[in-house]
Coordinates of C-alpha atoms in Angstrom, one line a residue:
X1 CA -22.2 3.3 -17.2
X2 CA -18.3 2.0 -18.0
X3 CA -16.7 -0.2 -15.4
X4 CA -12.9 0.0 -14.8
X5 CA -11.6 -3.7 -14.9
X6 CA -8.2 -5.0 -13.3
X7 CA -6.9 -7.0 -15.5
X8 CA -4.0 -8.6 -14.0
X9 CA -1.4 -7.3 -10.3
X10 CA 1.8 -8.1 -9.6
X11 CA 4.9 -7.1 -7.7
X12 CA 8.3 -8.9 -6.7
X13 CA 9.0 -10.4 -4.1
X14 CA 9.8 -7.6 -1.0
X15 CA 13.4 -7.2 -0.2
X16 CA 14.6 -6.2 3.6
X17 CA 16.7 -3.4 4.3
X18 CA 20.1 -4.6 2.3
X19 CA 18.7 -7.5 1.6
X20 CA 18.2 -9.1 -2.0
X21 CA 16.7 -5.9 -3.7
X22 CA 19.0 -3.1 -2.2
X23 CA 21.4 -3.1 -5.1
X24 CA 18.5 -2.9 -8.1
X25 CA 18.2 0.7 -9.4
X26 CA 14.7 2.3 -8.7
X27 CA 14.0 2.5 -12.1
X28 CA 14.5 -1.2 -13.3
X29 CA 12.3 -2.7 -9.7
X30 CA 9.9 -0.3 -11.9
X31 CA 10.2 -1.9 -15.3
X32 CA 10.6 -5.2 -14.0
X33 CA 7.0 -5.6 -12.8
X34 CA 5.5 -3.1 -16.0
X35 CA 6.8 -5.4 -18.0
X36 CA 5.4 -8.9 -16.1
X37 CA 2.0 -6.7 -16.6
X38 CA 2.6 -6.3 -20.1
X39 CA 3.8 -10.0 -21.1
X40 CA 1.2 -11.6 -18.9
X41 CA -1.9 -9.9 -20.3
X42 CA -0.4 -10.1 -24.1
X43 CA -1.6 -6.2 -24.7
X44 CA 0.1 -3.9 -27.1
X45 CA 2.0 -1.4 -25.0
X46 CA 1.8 1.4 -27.8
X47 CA -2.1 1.0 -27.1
X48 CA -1.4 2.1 -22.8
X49 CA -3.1 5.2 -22.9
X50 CA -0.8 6.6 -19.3
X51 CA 1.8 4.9 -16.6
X52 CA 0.8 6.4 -13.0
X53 CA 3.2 5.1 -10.7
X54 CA 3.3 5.9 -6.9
X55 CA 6.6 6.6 -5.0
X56 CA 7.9 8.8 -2.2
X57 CA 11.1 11.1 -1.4
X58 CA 11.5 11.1 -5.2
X59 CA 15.2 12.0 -5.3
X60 CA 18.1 10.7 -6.9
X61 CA 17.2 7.4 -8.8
X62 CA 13.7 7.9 -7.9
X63 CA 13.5 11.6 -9.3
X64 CA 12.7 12.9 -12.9
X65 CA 9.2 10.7 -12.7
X66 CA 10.2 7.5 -11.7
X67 CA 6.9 6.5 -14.1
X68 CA 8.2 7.8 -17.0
X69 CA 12.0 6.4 -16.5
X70 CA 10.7 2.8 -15.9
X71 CA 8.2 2.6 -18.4
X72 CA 11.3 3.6 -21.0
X73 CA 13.6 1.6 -19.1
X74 CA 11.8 -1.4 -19.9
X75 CA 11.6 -0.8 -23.8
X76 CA 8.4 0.1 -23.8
X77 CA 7.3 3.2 -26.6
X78 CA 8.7 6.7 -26.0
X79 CA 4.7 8.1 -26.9
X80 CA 3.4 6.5 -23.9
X81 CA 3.8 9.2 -21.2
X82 CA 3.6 8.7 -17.3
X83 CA 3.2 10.3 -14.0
X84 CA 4.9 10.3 -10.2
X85 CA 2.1 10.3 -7.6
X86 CA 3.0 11.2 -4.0
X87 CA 0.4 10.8 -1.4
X88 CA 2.6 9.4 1.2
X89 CA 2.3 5.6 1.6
X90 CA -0.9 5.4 -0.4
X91 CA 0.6 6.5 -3.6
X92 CA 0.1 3.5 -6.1
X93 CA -3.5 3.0 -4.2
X94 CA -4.2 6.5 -5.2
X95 CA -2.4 5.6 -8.5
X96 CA -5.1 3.3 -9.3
X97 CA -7.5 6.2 -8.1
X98 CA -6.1 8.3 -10.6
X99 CA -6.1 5.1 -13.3
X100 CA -9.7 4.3 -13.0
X101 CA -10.9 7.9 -12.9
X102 CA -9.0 8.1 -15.9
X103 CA -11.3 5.5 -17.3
X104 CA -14.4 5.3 -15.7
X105 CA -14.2 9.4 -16.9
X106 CA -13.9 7.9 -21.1
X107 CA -10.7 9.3 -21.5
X108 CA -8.5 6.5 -21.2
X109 CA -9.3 2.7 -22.3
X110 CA -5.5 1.0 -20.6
X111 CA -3.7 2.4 -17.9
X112 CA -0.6 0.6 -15.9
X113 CA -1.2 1.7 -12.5
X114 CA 2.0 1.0 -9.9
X115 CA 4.7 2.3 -7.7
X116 CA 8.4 1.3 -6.7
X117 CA 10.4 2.1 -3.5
X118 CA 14.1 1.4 -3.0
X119 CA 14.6 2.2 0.7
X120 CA 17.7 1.0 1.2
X121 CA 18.9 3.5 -1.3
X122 CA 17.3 6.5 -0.3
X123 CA 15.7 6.3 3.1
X124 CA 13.1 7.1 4.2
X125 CA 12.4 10.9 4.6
X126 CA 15.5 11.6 2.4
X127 CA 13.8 14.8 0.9
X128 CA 13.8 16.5 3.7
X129 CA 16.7 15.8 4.9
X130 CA 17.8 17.3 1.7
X131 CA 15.5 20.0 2.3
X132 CA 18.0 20.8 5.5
X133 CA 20.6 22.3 3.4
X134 CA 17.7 25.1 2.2
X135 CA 16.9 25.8 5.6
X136 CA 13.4 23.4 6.6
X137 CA 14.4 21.8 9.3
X138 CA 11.0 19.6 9.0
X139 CA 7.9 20.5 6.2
X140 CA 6.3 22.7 8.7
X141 CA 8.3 24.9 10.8
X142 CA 8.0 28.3 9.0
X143 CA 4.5 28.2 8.2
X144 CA 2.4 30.7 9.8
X145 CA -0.4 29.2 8.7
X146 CA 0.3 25.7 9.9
X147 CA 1.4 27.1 13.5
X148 CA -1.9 28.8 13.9
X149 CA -3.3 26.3 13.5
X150 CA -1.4 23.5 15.0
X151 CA 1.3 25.0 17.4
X152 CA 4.4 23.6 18.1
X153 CA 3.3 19.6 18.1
X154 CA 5.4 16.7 16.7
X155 CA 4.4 15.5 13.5
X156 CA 5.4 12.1 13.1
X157 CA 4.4 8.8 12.4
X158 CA 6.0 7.6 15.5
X159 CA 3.9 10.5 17.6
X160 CA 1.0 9.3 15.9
X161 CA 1.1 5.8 16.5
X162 CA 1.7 6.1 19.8
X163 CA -1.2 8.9 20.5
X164 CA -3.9 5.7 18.5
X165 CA -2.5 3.6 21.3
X166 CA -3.1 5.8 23.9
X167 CA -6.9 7.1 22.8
X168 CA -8.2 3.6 22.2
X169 CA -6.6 2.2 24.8
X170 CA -4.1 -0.5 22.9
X171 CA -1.8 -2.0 25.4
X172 CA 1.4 -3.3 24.9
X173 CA 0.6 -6.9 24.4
X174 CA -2.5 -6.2 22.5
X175 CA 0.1 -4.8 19.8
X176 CA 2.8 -7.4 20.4
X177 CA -0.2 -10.0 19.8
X178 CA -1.3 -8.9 16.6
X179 CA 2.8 -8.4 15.1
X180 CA 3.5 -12.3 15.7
X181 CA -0.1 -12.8 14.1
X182 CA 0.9 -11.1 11.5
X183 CA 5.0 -13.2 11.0
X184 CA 2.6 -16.3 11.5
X185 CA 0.0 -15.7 9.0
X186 CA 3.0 -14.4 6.5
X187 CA 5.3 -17.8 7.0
X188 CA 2.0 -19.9 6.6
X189 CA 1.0 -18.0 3.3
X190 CA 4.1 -18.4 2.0
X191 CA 4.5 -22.0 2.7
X192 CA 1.4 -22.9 1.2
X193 CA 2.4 -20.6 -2.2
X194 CA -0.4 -18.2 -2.2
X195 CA 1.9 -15.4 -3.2
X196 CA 3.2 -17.1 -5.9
X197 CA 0.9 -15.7 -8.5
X198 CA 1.3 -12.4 -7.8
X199 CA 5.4 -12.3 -7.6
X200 CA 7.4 -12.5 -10.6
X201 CA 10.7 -12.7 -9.7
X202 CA 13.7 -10.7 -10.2
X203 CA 16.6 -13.4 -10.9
X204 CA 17.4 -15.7 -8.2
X205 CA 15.2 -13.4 -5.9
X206 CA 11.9 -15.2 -5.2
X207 CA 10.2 -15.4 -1.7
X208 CA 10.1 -11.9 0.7
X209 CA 12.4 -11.8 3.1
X210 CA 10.7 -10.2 6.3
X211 CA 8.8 -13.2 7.9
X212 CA 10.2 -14.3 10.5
X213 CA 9.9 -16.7 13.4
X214 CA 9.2 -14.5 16.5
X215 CA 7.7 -14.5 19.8
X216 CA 5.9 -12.8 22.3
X217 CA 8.5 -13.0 25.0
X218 CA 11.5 -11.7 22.1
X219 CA 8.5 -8.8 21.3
X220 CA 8.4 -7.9 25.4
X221 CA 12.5 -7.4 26.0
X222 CA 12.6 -4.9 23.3
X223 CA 13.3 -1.1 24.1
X224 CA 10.1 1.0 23.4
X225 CA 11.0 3.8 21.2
X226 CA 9.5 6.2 23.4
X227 CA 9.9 6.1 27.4
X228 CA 6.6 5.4 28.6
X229 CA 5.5 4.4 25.4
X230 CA 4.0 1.1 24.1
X231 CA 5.3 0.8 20.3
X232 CA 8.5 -1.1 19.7
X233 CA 10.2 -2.2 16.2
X234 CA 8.1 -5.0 16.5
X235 CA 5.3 -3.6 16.2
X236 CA 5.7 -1.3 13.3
X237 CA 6.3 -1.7 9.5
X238 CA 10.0 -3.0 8.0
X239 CA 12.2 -0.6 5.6
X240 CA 11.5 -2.2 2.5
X241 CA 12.9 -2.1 -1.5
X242 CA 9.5 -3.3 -3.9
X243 CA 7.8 -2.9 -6.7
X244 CA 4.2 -3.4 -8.0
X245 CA 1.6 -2.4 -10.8
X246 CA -1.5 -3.0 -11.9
X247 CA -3.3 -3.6 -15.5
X248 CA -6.5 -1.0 -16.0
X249 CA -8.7 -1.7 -18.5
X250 CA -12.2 -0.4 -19.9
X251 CA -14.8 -2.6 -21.3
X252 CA -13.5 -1.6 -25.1
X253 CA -9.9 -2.3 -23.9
X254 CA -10.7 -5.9 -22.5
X255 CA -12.7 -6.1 -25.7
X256 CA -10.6 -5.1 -28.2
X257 CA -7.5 -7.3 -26.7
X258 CA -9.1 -10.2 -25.5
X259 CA -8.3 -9.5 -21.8
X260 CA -10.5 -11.6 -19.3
X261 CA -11.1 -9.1 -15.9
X262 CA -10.4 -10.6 -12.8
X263 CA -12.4 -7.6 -11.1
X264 CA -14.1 -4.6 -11.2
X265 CA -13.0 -1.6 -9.5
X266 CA -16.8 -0.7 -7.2
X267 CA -15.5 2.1 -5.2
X268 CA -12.6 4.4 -5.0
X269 CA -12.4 7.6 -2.6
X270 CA -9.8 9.2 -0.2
X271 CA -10.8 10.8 3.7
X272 CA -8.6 12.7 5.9
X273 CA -8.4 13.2 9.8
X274 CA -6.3 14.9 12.6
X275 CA -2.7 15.6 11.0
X276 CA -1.2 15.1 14.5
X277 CA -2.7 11.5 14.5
X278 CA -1.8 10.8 11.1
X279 CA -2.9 7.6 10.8
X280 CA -6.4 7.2 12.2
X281 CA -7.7 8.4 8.7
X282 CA -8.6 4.7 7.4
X283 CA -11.0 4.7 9.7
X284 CA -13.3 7.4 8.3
X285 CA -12.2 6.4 5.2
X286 CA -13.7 2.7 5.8
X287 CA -16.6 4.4 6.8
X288 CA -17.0 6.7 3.7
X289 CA -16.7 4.1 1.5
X290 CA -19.1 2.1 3.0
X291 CA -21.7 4.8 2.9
X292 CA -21.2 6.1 -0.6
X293 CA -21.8 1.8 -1.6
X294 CA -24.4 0.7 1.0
X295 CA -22.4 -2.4 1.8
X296 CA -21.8 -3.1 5.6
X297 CA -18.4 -3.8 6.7
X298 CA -19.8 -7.7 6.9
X299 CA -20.3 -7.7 3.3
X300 CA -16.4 -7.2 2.8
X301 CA -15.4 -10.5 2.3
X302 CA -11.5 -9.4 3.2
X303 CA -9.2 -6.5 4.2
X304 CA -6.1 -5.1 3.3
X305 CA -5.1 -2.4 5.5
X306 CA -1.6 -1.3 5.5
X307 CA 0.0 -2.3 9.2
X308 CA 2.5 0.9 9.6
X309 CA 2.3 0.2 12.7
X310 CA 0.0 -2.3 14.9
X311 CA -2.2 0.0 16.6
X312 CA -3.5 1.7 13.1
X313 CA -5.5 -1.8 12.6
X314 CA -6.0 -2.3 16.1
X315 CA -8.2 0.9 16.3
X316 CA -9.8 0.5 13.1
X317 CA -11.1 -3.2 14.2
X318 CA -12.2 -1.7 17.4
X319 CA -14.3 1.1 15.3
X320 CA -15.4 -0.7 12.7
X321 CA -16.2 -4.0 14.1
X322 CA -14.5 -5.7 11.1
X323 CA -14.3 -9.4 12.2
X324 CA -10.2 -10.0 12.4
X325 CA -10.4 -13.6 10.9
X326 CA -11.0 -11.1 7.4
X327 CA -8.2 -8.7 8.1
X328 CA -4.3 -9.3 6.7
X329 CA -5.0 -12.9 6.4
X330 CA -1.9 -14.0 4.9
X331 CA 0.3 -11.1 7.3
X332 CA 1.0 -7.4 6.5
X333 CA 3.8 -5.1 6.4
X334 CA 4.9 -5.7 10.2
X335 CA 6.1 -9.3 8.7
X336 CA 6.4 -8.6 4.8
X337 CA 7.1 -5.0 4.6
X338 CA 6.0 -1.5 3.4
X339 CA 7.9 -0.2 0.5
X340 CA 6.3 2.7 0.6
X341 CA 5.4 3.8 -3.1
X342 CA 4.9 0.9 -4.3
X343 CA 2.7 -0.6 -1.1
X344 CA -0.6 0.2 -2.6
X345 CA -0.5 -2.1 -5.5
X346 CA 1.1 -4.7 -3.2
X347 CA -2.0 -4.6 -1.1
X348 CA -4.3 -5.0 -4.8
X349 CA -2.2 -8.2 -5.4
X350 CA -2.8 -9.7 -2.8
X351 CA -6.1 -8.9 -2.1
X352 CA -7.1 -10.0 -5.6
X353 CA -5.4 -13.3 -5.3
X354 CA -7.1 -13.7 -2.1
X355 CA -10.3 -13.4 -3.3
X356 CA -9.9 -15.8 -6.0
X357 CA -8.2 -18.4 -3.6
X358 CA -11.6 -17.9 -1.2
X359 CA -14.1 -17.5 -3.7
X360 CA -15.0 -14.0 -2.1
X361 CA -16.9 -11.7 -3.6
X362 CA -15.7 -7.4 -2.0
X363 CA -12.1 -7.0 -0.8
X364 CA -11.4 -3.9 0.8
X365 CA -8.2 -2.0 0.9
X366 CA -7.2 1.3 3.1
X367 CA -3.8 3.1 3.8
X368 CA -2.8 5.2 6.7
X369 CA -0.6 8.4 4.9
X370 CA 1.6 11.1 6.2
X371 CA -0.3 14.2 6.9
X372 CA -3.7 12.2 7.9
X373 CA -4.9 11.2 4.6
X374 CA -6.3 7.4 3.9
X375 CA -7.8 5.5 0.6
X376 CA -10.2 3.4 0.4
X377 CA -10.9 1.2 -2.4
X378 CA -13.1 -1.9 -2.5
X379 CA -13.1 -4.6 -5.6
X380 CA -15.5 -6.6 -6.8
X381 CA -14.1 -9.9 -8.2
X382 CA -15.4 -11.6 -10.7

């Protein structure tokens, strides 16, 4: 049987809202980190068999297959084609899905797997509020179908947080707790350099800019967004500008240009779960995965799972009985950010250079994703 290989993961360093990436054209954060991928590893980029890049509310500078345009903007040949995946905040995970099907199928040897997200640009849920001119006022209303089935409920990341907290019972501080974890164990990572393989720069622009020193007594004075509710800001994932990819390659790619694997892809899949919720889905998807390897969540030697907001982990710990010393260890998107296309291969960076630095052997990476969708993918480093 053929493996799929990562070869080498990388992304810049994660811009705020206005911050230090906000001026950068989608399409160059794109071609910025393709070609780190491609200068790193040395490989021919005529011999890149297909460019799957994730990336969400493709409009504007993101439109016209942001793959395609960043591949070309960075020089690379016009033969190569590429491809725009949207599954909500999972795209470049299910980028490298789509990659290492690609490969582990024998119909592709080299695939640059990736995604890019300028949210200071276009914000977030900018399609449909371009949709409004056409008459959606949100994706659903109009649907027969989806009101037969659903009603009249709010669909929203904000709803679903918020219903996680309530059903497994997350109070307040619980969620507060876990946020300043999460600023801590960013600052500390980044003090000690263990991002620094995986960021190449983009000019001056070096270090991510959402850590920050926080506290629980700053967390506890701020407004919930809901009345009654438990979530505030602090508690859920920063607008972010990013960009990330990936190097695929098949055993006659690593072969035939000298590449050296720094893991093997050992499972890929995708679950969904309650649409309402939205975000619960990484927890079926955890469990999936687990099943379809045999491997008990103790032999996953780390976790990535996307923080959109605190009580997505929180829930999946408490079903899973992941031990949290493995989970987000150098901070997650409540301190560094969630650039939304281009999150997934974030999360494989890090996870990967994790692993090394530990001397790990599984890493495990899930996203929560709009409409109640999650990936799952576990690595095997080597």
């Amino acid at each position: 049987m053929t493996e799929a290989y990562i070869v080498d993961a990388v992304r810049t360093p994660i811009g705020k809202k206005n911050g230090g990436l906000s001026g950068v054209h989608p399409a160059d954060l794109g071609a910025h980190v393709i070609k780190a991928v491609v200068e790193r590893t040395g490989i021919d980029p005529a011999g890149v068999d297909d460019v799957v890049f994730g990336c969400v509310d493709a409009i504007g500078g993101q439109a016209g297959n942001i793959a395609r345009t960043a591949w070309l903007a960075a020089g690379y040949p016009e033969e190569v084609p590429g491809v725009t995946v949207d599954r909500q905040c999972g795209s470049s995970q299910q980028a490298v899905h789509f990659g290492a099907q690609a490969i582990l199928s024998g119909t592709a040897d080299l695939i640059v797997a990736g995604g890019v997200q300028n949210m200071s640009q276009i914000p977030i849920a900018s399609a449909m509020v371009v949709g409004q001119q056409y008459g959606f006022d949100t994706p659903f209303g109009g649907s027969t179908g989806w009101a037969e089935r659903y009603g009249d409920q709010e669909v929203s990341q904000f709803h679903g947080a918020e219903l996680i907290a309530d059903k497994w019972d997350i109070s307040r501080e619980a969620l507060e707790r876990w946020a300043l974890q999460s600023h801590e164990r960013a600052r500390t990572a980044i003090a000690e350099g263990r991002f620094d393989r995986e960021i190449v720069p983009v000019g001056d622009f070096t270090t991510d800019e959402g850590p920050r020193e926080t506290s629980l007594e700053k967390m506890a004075a701020l407004k919930t967004l809901t009345d009654g509710g438990r979530l505030t800001a602090a508690v859920a994932s920063q607008i972010s500008d990013g960009a990330s990819a990936v190097l695929l390659a098949s055993p006659e790619a690593v072969e035939r240009y000298g590449l050296t694997p720094r893991a093997r892809i050992h499972h890929l899949s995708a679950r969904g779960a309650d649409p309402i919720f939205m975000l619960s889905a990484p927890i079926p998807a955890t469990r999936y995965a687990l099943e379809k390897t045999g491997l008990s969540i103790d032999d996953i030697d780390l976790v990535e799972i996307n923080e959109a907001f605190a009580p997505v982990v929180l829930a999946w710990l408490a079903e899973t009985g992941a031990d949290p010393a493995k989970v987000n260890v150098n901070g997650g998107a409540i301190a560094l950010g969630h650039p939304l296309g281009a999150t997934g291969t974030k999360l494989m960076a890090t996870l990967l250079n994790e692993l090394e630095r530990t001397g790990g052997r599984y890493g495990l990476q899930t996203i929560c994703e709009g409409g109640g969708t999650a990936n799952a993918t576990i690595i095997e480093r080597l």
